[in-house]
Amino acid sequence: MKKRTFLKLSSTLLATPALPALATRILDEKLSNWAGNFQFSTSRVDQAKSLQQVQKLVKGYEKMKILGTRHCFNRIADSTNHLVSLVEMTQVHALDTKAKTVTVDANMKYGNLATYLDSKGFALHNLASLPHISIAGACATATHGSGTKNGNLATAVNTMEIVLATGEVRTLSRAKDGEAFRAAVVHLGGLGVVTKITLDIQPTFQMRQYVYQDLPLEQMKNHFEAIESSAYSVSLFTDWQKKRINEVWLKKRITKNDKGDAKPDFFGAKLSAKNLHPIAELSAIHCTEQQGVPGPWYERLPHFRMGFTPSSGKELQSEFFVPYRNAIDAILAVERLRDHISPHLLISEIRTIDADDFWMSPCYKQPSLAIHFTWKPDWPSVQKVLPLIEKELAPFNVRPHWGKLFTLAPAVLQSRYEKLPEFKKLMAEYDPKGKFRNAFLDTNLFGK
């Protein structure tokens, strides 16, 4: 794939094609994930429009999985039996301005929720770089934004409603359910069907975004903490070539004393005089506004504009988490592989995420660094490169993103999650016959 193709992909990487109205229907063709790198293993798709319909479907099937916005790059949400779409369950159920929470259907996309909240004077603490992912899917896989003091998107979850394998509806809350709640939020699709989620919110805020170019790798090494703490959200984009970070994206909250000025030099990187795409030579027309222009939080925290429907495109993604304390060593370890990586790479993004207490989160009890890879759609080549990256990051007990591509052996992956034995016991309690298990979960959580 030429780099130009990446514009089609990432400019809106995500508006997920809407499914047709379904009611126990066998599709003529199998569905693909949005990137097109795999097809789901069944054409049997049901559509649920209410909690009661979800319960009925759950009771009626021995095996099933939930079809979300189809943004995962592996088979974590695949089924050989039945898929159930919640595409029409996207309502706001309650906005509690006193408690500062919002309750929504779990399949709502962040882009839609963000505009609603902002219109009411509220905001979320963070957003992923891509706005068209569902709340349920993002939380289930510990998807994240950036910021040394910002937890992943799941850390906003206050309460969740989940339909268990029997059709029973169970509500779990942070305040009342303790360890059961912390076990269930990042659930990997293995506990049941999450139908409603209550999120913590805060007063709305304004932001500015600045982009700097060509940060010397040596400066990154010597001033990493200062760089990462210089803004509310920081992203480093690199192709791993020329001993430099191609672009530094700084997303800053506007304060009362904000003057809206930016220094022309940032640790040796130069302030861009125009909006940039993560790949600098591509048009930034679909990227969020830069150059310090004030705007609402939801129009600055993502990298790409909400509401834009992209052309279809092809790419692969991988992402690896290491403890924040090992951040510099991990970045330099990957940089040593530059000549293996670059021929197959579109761009990499480096971000930080605060610790959380969710059992199956890659950031469980550790502030983390995430190194993301957007690959050309050449799985045979990427499949050969991933083990090299995983080997270099092994000394840091690397954990992969649950919804992206990796090749770690199941036994190694399992060893990285101290609460996995307890999580598997919870799976057995909530889903004793394995209704929501699939080949991905069987291999990676139970395989040898």
JSON list of N, CA, C and O in Angstrom, two decimals, residues 98-121:
[
{"chain": "A", "resi": 98, "resn": "LYS", "atom": "N", "xyz": [-26.12, 16.26, 38.79]},
{"chain": "A", "resi": 98, "resn": "LYS", "atom": "CA", "xyz": [-25.64, 16.35, 40.17]},
{"chain": "A", "resi": 98, "resn": "LYS", "atom": "C", "xyz": [-24.54, 15.33, 40.42]},
{"chain": "A", "resi": 98, "resn": "LYS", "atom": "O", "xyz": [-23.48, 15.66, 40.98]},
{"chain": "A", "resi": 99, "resn": "ALA", "atom": "N", "xyz": [-24.78, 14.09, 40.02]},
{"chain": "A", "resi": 99, "resn": "ALA", "atom": "CA", "xyz": [-23.78, 13.04, 40.22]},
{"chain": "A", "resi": 99, "resn": "ALA", "atom": "C", "xyz": [-22.67, 13.10, 39.17]},
{"chain": "A", "resi": 99, "resn": "ALA", "atom": "O", "xyz": [-21.65, 12.44, 39.30]},
{"chain": "A", "resi": 100, "resn": "LYS", "atom": "N", "xyz": [-22.89, 13.88, 38.12]},
{"chain": "A", "resi": 100, "resn": "LYS", "atom": "CA", "xyz": [-21.96, 13.99, 36.98]},
{"chain": "A", "resi": 100, "resn": "LYS", "atom": "C", "xyz": [-21.73, 12.61, 36.35]},
{"chain": "A", "resi": 100, "resn": "LYS", "atom": "O", "xyz": [-20.62, 12.12, 36.24]},
{"chain": "A", "resi": 101, "resn": "THR", "atom": "N", "xyz": [-22.85, 12.02, 35.89]},
{"chain": "A", "resi": 101, "resn": "THR", "atom": "CA", "xyz": [-22.80, 10.76, 35.15]},
{"chain": "A", "resi": 101, "resn": "THR", "atom": "C", "xyz": [-23.77, 10.81, 33.98]},
{"chain": "A", "resi": 101, "resn": "THR", "atom": "O", "xyz": [-24.74, 11.57, 34.00]},
{"chain": "A", "resi": 102, "resn": "VAL", "atom": "N", "xyz": [-23.52, 9.97, 33.00]},
{"chain": "A", "resi": 102, "resn": "VAL", "atom": "CA", "xyz": [-24.43, 9.81, 31.88]},
{"chain": "A", "resi": 102, "resn": "VAL", "atom": "C", "xyz": [-24.60, 8.32, 31.64]},
{"chain": "A", "resi": 102, "resn": "VAL", "atom": "O", "xyz": [-23.63, 7.56, 31.69]},
{"chain": "A", "resi": 103, "resn": "THR", "atom": "N", "xyz": [-25.84, 7.88, 31.43]},
{"chain": "A", "resi": 103, "resn": "THR", "atom": "CA", "xyz": [-26.14, 6.47, 31.16]},
{"chain": "A", "resi": 103, "resn": "THR", "atom": "C", "xyz": [-26.63, 6.33, 29.73]},
{"chain": "A", "resi": 103, "resn": "THR", "atom": "O", "xyz": [-27.57, 7.02, 29.31]},
{"chain": "A", "resi": 104, "resn": "VAL", "atom": "N", "xyz": [-25.98, 5.43, 28.99]},
{"chain": "A", "resi": 104, "resn": "VAL", "atom": "CA", "xyz": [-26.27, 5.29, 27.56]},
{"chain": "A", "resi": 104, "resn": "VAL", "atom": "C", "xyz": [-26.32, 3.82, 27.18]},
{"chain": "A", "resi": 104, "resn": "VAL", "atom": "O", "xyz": [-25.82, 2.95, 27.90]},
{"chain": "A", "resi": 105, "resn": "ASP", "atom": "N", "xyz": [-26.94, 3.54, 26.04]},
{"chain": "A", "resi": 105, "resn": "ASP", "atom": "CA", "xyz": [-26.79, 2.22, 25.46]},
{"chain": "A", "resi": 105, "resn": "ASP", "atom": "C", "xyz": [-25.32, 2.00, 25.14]},
{"chain": "A", "resi": 105, "resn": "ASP", "atom": "O", "xyz": [-24.63, 2.88, 24.61]},
{"chain": "A", "resi": 106, "resn": "ALA", "atom": "N", "xyz": [-24.84, 0.81, 25.44]},
{"chain": "A", "resi": 106, "resn": "ALA", "atom": "CA", "xyz": [-23.41, 0.55, 25.37]},
{"chain": "A", "resi": 106, "resn": "ALA", "atom": "C", "xyz": [-22.86, 0.62, 23.95]},
{"chain": "A", "resi": 106, "resn": "ALA", "atom": "O", "xyz": [-21.66, 0.82, 23.75]},
{"chain": "A", "resi": 107, "resn": "ASN", "atom": "N", "xyz": [-23.73, 0.44, 22.95]},
{"chain": "A", "resi": 107, "resn": "ASN", "atom": "CA", "xyz": [-23.25, 0.44, 21.57]},
{"chain": "A", "resi": 107, "resn": "ASN", "atom": "C", "xyz": [-23.12, 1.86, 20.99]},
{"chain": "A", "resi": 107, "resn": "ASN", "atom": "O", "xyz": [-22.68, 2.03, 19.86]},
{"chain": "A", "resi": 108, "resn": "MET", "atom": "N", "xyz": [-23.47, 2.87, 21.77]},
{"chain": "A", "resi": 108, "resn": "MET", "atom": "CA", "xyz": [-23.32, 4.24, 21.27]},
{"chain": "A", "resi": 108, "resn": "MET", "atom": "C", "xyz": [-21.86, 4.53, 20.95]},
{"chain": "A", "resi": 108, "resn": "MET", "atom": "O", "xyz": [-20.95, 4.08, 21.64]},
{"chain": "A", "resi": 109, "resn": "LYS", "atom": "N", "xyz": [-21.63, 5.30, 19.89]},
{"chain": "A", "resi": 109, "resn": "LYS", "atom": "CA", "xyz": [-20.27, 5.67, 19.52]},
{"chain": "A", "resi": 109, "resn": "LYS", "atom": "C", "xyz": [-19.84, 6.92, 20.30]},
{"chain": "A", "resi": 109, "resn": "LYS", "atom": "O", "xyz": [-20.66, 7.79, 20.61]},
{"chain": "A", "resi": 110, "resn": "TYR", "atom": "N", "xyz": [-18.56, 7.00, 20.57]},
{"chain": "A", "resi": 110, "resn": "TYR", "atom": "CA", "xyz": [-18.05, 8.14, 21.33]},
{"chain": "A", "resi": 110, "resn": "TYR", "atom": "C", "xyz": [-18.31, 9.47, 20.61]},
{"chain": "A", "resi": 110, "resn": "TYR", "atom": "O", "xyz": [-18.59, 10.47, 21.26]},
{"chain": "A", "resi": 111, "resn": "GLY", "atom": "N", "xyz": [-18.19, 9.47, 19.29]},
{"chain": "A", "resi": 111, "resn": "GLY", "atom": "CA", "xyz": [-18.43, 10.71, 18.57]},
{"chain": "A", "resi": 111, "resn": "GLY", "atom": "C", "xyz": [-19.82, 11.26, 18.78]},
{"chain": "A", "resi": 111, "resn": "GLY", "atom": "O", "xyz": [-20.01, 12.47, 18.94]},
{"chain": "A", "resi": 112, "resn": "ASN", "atom": "N", "xyz": [-20.82, 10.38, 18.82]},
{"chain": "A", "resi": 112, "resn": "ASN", "atom": "CA", "xyz": [-22.20, 10.81, 19.04]},
{"chain": "A", "resi": 112, "resn": "ASN", "atom": "C", "xyz": [-22.42, 11.25, 20.48]},
{"chain": "A", "resi": 112, "resn": "ASN", "atom": "O", "xyz": [-23.10, 12.25, 20.74]},
{"chain": "A", "resi": 113, "resn": "LEU", "atom": "N", "xyz": [-21.88, 10.50, 21.43]},
{"chain": "A", "resi": 113, "resn": "LEU", "atom": "CA", "xyz": [-22.04, 10.87, 22.83]},
{"chain": "A", "resi": 113, "resn": "LEU", "atom": "C", "xyz": [-21.35, 12.20, 23.12]},
{"chain": "A", "resi": 113, "resn": "LEU", "atom": "O", "xyz": [-21.88, 13.03, 23.87]},
{"chain": "A", "resi": 114, "resn": "ALA", "atom": "N", "xyz": [-20.19, 12.43, 22.52]},
{"chain": "A", "resi": 114, "resn": "ALA", "atom": "CA", "xyz": [-19.43, 13.64, 22.80]},
{"chain": "A", "resi": 114, "resn": "ALA", "atom": "C", "xyz": [-20.20, 14.90, 22.44]},
{"chain": "A", "resi": 114, "resn": "ALA", "atom": "O", "xyz": [-20.23, 15.87, 23.22]},
{"chain": "A", "resi": 115, "resn": "THR", "atom": "N", "xyz": [-20.81, 14.91, 21.27]},
{"chain": "A", "resi": 115, "resn": "THR", "atom": "CA", "xyz": [-21.56, 16.10, 20.87]},
{"chain": "A", "resi": 115, "resn": "THR", "atom": "C", "xyz": [-22.77, 16.33, 21.77]},
{"chain": "A", "resi": 115, "resn": "THR", "atom": "O", "xyz": [-23.11, 17.47, 22.10]},
{"chain": "A", "resi": 116, "resn": "TYR", "atom": "N", "xyz": [-23.42, 15.24, 22.19]},
{"chain": "A", "resi": 116, "resn": "TYR", "atom": "CA", "xyz": [-24.55, 15.36, 23.11]},
{"chain": "A", "resi": 116, "resn": "TYR", "atom": "C", "xyz": [-24.08, 15.95, 24.45]},
{"chain": "A", "resi": 116, "resn": "TYR", "atom": "O", "xyz": [-24.69, 16.91, 24.96]},
{"chain": "A", "resi": 117, "resn": "LEU", "atom": "N", "xyz": [-23.03, 15.39, 25.01]},
{"chain": "A", "resi": 117, "resn": "LEU", "atom": "CA", "xyz": [-22.55, 15.87, 26.30]},
{"chain": "A", "resi": 117, "resn": "LEU", "atom": "C", "xyz": [-22.14, 17.33, 26.24]},
{"chain": "A", "resi": 117, "resn": "LEU", "atom": "O", "xyz": [-22.46, 18.12, 27.13]},
{"chain": "A", "resi": 118, "resn": "ASP", "atom": "N", "xyz": [-21.41, 17.69, 25.19]},
{"chain": "A", "resi": 118, "resn": "ASP", "atom": "CA", "xyz": [-20.95, 19.08, 25.10]},
{"chain": "A", "resi": 118, "resn": "ASP", "atom": "C", "xyz": [-22.12, 20.05, 25.00]},
{"chain": "A", "resi": 118, "resn": "ASP", "atom": "O", "xyz": [-22.08, 21.14, 25.58]},
{"chain": "A", "resi": 119, "resn": "SER", "atom": "N", "xyz": [-23.19, 19.62, 24.33]},
{"chain": "A", "resi": 119, "resn": "SER", "atom": "CA", "xyz": [-24.37, 20.49, 24.23]},
{"chain": "A", "resi": 119, "resn": "SER", "atom": "C", "xyz": [-25.03, 20.72, 25.57]},
{"chain": "A", "resi": 119, "resn": "SER", "atom": "O", "xyz": [-25.76, 21.69, 25.77]},
{"chain": "A", "resi": 120, "resn": "LYS", "atom": "N", "xyz": [-24.78, 19.80, 26.51]},
{"chain": "A", "resi": 120, "resn": "LYS", "atom": "CA", "xyz": [-25.34, 19.91, 27.86]},
{"chain": "A", "resi": 120, "resn": "LYS", "atom": "C", "xyz": [-24.33, 20.48, 28.86]},
{"chain": "A", "resi": 120, "resn": "LYS", "atom": "O", "xyz": [-24.62, 20.56, 30.06]},
{"chain": "A", "resi": 121, "resn": "GLY", "atom": "N", "xyz": [-23.15, 20.85, 28.36]},
{"chain": "A", "resi": 121, "resn": "GLY", "atom": "CA", "xyz": [-22.15, 21.45, 29.23]},
{"chain": "A", "resi": 121, "resn": "GLY", "atom": "C", "xyz": [-21.21, 20.48, 29.90]},
{"chain": "A", "resi": 121, "resn": "GLY", "atom": "O", "xyz": [-20.57, 20.82, 30.91]}
]
